[in-house]
mmCIF file of C-alpha atoms and ligand atoms in Angstrom:
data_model
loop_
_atom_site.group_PDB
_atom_site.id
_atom_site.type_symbol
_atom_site.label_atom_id
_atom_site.label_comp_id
_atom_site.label_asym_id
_atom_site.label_seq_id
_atom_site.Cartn_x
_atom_site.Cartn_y
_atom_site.Cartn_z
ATOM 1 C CA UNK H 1 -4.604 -10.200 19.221
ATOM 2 C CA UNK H 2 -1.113 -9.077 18.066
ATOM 3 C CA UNK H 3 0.195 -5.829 17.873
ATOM 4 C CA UNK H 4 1.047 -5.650 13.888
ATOM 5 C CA UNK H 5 2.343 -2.848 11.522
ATOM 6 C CA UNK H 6 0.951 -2.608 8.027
ATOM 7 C CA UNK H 7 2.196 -0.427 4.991
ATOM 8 C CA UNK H 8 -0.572 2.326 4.100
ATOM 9 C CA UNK H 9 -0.449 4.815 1.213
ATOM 10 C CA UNK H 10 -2.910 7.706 0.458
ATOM 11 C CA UNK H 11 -2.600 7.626 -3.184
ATOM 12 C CA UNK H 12 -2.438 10.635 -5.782
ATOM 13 C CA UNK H 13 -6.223 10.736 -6.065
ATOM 14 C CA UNK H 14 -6.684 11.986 -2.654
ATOM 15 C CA UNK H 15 -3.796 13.669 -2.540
ATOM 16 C CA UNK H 16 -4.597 15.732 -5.284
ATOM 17 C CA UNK H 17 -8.099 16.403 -3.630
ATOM 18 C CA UNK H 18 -6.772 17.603 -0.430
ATOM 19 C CA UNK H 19 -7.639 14.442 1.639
ATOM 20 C CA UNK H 20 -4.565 13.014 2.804
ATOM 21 C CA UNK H 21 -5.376 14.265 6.364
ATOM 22 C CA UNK H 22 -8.572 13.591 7.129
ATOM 23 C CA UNK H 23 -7.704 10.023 5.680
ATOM 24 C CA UNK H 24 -4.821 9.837 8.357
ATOM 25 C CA UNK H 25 -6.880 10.874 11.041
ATOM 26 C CA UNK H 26 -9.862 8.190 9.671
ATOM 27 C CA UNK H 27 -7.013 5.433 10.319
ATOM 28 C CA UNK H 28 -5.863 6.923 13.647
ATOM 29 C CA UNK H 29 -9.753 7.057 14.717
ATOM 30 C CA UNK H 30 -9.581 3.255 14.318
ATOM 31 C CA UNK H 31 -6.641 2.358 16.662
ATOM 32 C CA UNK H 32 -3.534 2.582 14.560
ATOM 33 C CA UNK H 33 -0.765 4.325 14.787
ATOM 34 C CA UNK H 34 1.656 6.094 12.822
ATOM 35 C CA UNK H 35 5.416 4.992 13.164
ATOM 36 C CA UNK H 36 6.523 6.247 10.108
ATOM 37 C CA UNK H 37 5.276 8.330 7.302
ATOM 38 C CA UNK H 38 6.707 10.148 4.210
ATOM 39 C CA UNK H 39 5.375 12.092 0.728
ATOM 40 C CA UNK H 40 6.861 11.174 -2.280
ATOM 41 C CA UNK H 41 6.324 11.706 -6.314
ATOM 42 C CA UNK H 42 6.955 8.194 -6.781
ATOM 43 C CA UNK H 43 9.038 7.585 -10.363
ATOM 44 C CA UNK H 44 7.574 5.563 -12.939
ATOM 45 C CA UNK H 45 10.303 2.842 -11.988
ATOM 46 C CA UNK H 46 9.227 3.273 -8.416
ATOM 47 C CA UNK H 47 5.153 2.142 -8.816
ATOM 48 C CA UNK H 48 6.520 -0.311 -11.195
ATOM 49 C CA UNK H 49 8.601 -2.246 -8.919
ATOM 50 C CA UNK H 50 5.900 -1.579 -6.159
ATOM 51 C CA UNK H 51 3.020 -3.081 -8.011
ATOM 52 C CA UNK H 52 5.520 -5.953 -9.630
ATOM 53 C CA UNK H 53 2.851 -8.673 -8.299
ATOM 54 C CA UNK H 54 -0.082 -7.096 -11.150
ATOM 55 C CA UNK H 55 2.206 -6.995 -13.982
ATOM 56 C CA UNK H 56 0.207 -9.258 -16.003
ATOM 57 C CA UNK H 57 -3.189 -7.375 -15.311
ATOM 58 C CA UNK H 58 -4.755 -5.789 -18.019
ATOM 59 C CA UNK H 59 -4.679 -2.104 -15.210
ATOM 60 C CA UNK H 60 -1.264 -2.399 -14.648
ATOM 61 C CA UNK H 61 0.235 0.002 -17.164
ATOM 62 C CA UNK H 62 -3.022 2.431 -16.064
ATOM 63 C CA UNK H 63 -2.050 1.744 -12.846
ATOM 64 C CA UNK H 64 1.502 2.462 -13.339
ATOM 65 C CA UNK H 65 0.166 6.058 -15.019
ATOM 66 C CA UNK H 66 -1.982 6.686 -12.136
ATOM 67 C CA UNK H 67 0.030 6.783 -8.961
ATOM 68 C CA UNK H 68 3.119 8.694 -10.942
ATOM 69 C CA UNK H 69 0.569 11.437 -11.786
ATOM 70 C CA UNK H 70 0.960 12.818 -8.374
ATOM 71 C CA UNK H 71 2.785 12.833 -5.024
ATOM 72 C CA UNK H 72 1.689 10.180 -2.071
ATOM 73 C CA UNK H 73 1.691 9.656 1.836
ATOM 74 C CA UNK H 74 3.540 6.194 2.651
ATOM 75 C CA UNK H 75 2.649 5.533 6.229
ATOM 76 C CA UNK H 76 3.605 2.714 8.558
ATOM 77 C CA UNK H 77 0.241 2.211 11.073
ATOM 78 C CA UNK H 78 1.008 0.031 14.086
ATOM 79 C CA UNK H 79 -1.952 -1.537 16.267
ATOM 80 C CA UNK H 80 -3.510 -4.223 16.811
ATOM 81 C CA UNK H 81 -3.961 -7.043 13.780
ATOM 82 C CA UNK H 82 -3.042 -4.174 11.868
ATOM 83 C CA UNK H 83 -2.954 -5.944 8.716
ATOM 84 C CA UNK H 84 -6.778 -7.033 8.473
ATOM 85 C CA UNK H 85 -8.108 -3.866 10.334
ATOM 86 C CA UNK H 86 -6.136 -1.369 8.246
ATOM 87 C CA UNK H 87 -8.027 -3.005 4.917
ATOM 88 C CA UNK H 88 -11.203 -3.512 6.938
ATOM 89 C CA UNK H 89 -10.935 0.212 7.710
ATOM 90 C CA UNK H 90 -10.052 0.770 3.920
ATOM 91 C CA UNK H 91 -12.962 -0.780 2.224
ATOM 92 C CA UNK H 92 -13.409 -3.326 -0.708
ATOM 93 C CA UNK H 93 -11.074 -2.221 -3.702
ATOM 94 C CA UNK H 94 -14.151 -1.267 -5.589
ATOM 95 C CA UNK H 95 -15.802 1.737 -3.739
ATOM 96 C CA UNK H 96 -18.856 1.086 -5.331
ATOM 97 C CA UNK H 97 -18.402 -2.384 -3.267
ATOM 98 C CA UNK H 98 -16.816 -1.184 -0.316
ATOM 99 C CA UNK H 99 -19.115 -0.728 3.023
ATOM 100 C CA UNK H 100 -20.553 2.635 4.286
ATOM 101 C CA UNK H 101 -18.207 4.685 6.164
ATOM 102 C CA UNK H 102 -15.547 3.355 5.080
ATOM 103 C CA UNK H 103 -12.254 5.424 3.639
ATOM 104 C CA UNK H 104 -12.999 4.069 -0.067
ATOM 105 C CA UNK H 105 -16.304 4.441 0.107
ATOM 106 C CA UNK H 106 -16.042 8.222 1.464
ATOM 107 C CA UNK H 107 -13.129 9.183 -0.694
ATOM 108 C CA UNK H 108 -12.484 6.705 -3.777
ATOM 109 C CA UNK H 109 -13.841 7.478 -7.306
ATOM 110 C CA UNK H 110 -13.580 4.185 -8.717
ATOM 111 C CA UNK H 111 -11.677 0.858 -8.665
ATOM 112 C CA UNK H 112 -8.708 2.689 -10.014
ATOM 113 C CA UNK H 113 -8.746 5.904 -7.989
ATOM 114 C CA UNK H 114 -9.698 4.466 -4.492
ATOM 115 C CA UNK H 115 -7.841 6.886 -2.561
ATOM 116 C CA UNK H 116 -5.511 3.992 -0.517
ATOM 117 C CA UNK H 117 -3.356 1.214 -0.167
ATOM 118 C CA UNK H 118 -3.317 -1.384 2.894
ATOM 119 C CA UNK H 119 -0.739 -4.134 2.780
ATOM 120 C CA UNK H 120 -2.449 -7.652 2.152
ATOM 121 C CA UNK H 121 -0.606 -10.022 4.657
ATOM 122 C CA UNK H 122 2.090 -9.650 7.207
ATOM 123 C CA UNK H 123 4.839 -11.026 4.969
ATOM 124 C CA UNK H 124 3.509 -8.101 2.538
ATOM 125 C CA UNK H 125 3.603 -5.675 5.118
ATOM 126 C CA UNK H 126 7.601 -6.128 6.377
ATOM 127 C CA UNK H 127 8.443 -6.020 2.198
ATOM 128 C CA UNK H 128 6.455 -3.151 1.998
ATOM 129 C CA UNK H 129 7.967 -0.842 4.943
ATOM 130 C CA UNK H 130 10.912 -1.726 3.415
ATOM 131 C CA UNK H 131 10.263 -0.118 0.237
ATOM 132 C CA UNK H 132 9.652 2.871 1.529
ATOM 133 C CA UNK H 133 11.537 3.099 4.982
ATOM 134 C CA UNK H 134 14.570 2.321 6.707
ATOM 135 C CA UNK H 135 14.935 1.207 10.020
ATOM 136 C CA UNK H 136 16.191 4.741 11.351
ATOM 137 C CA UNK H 137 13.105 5.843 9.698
ATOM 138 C CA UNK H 138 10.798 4.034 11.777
ATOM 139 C CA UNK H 139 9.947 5.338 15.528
ATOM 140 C CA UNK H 140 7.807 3.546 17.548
ATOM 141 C CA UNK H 141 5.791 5.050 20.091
ATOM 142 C CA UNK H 142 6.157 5.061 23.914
HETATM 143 P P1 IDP C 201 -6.187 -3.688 -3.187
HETATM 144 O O1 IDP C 201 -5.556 -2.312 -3.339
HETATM 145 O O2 IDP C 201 -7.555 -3.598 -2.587
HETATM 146 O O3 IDP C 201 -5.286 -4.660 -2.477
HETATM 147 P P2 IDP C 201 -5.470 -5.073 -5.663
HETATM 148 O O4 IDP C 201 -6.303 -6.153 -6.292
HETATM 149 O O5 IDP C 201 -4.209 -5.461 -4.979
HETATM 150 O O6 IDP C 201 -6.438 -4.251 -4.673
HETATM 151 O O7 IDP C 201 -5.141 -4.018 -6.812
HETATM 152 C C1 IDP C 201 -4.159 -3.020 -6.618
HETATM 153 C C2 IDP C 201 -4.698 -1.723 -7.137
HETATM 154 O O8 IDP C 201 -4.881 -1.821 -8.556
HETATM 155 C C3 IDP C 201 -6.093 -1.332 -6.625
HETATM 156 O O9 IDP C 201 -6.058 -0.722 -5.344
HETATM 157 C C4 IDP C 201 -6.567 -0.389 -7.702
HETATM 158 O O10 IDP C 201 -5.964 0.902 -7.584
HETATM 159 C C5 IDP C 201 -6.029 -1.079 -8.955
HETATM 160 N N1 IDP C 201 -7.010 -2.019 -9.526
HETATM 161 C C6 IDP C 201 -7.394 -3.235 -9.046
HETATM 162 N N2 IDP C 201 -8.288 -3.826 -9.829
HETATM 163 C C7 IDP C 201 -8.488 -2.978 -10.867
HETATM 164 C C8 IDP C 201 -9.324 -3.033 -12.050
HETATM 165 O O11 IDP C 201 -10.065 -4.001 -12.292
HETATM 166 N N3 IDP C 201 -9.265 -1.954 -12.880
HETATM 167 C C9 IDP C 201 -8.453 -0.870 -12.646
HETATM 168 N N4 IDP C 201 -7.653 -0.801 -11.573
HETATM 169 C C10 IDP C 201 -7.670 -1.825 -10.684
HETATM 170 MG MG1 MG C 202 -3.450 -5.389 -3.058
#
């Protein structure tokens, strides 16, 4: 398998609950690494362009409201097939969906407030890095 980074956020929710680390120690548990991480009060301008792709859904303007309401954790993970295991690690989007032990199904409220964000695809991944980090920003390990 190939060593991939994915784009991870711990989002207001858990932020606001005090969560952020054990979530970031749940992901390093699992094999991936952190090359890069940051908090941020993202603007409103900032989750808009972020979540661009959902602009049509009926959640989006919720969604919009939601992670402005507090600050974040952006993190870069690196391991292996990051991408998948990062979301497999995650959960379903719905916690009420999402398996047992999982980070969504320890720490999300609902579909809404579930806690974190894993990049969908590799392509995905390298845009999202980029939205939050520059290259000077990102150490790898070793
Ligand atoms: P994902 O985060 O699991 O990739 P997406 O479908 O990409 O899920 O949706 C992005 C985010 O939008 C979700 O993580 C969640 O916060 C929110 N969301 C998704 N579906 C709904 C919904 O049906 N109602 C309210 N919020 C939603
Ligand atoms: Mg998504």
């Amino acid at each position: 398998m190939a060593i991939e980074r994915t784009l991870s956020m711990i989002k207001p929710d858990a932020v606001a609950a005090g969560n952020q680390w054990a979530i970031l120690e749940h992901f390093r548990e699992s094999g991936l690494n952190v090359v890069a991480i940051k908090r941020i009060h993202l603007t409103q301008a900032q989750a808009q362009a972020f979540y661009a792709v959902h602009a049509e859904r009926p959640f989006y303007g919720s969604l919009v409201k939601f992670m402005t309401e507090g600050p974040i954790y952006a993190q870069l993970l690196e391991g292996e097939n990051a991408v998948a295991h990062h979301r497999a690690v995650m959960g379903a989007t719905n916690p009420a969906e999402a398996a047992e032990g999982t980070v969504r199904k320890l720490y999300a409220t609902n579909i809404e407030r579930n806690a974190c964000h894993g990049s969908d695809s590799l392509k995905n991944a390298a845009i999202e890095s980029a939205f939050f980090f520059s290259g000077s920003e990102i150490v790898a390990l070793g």
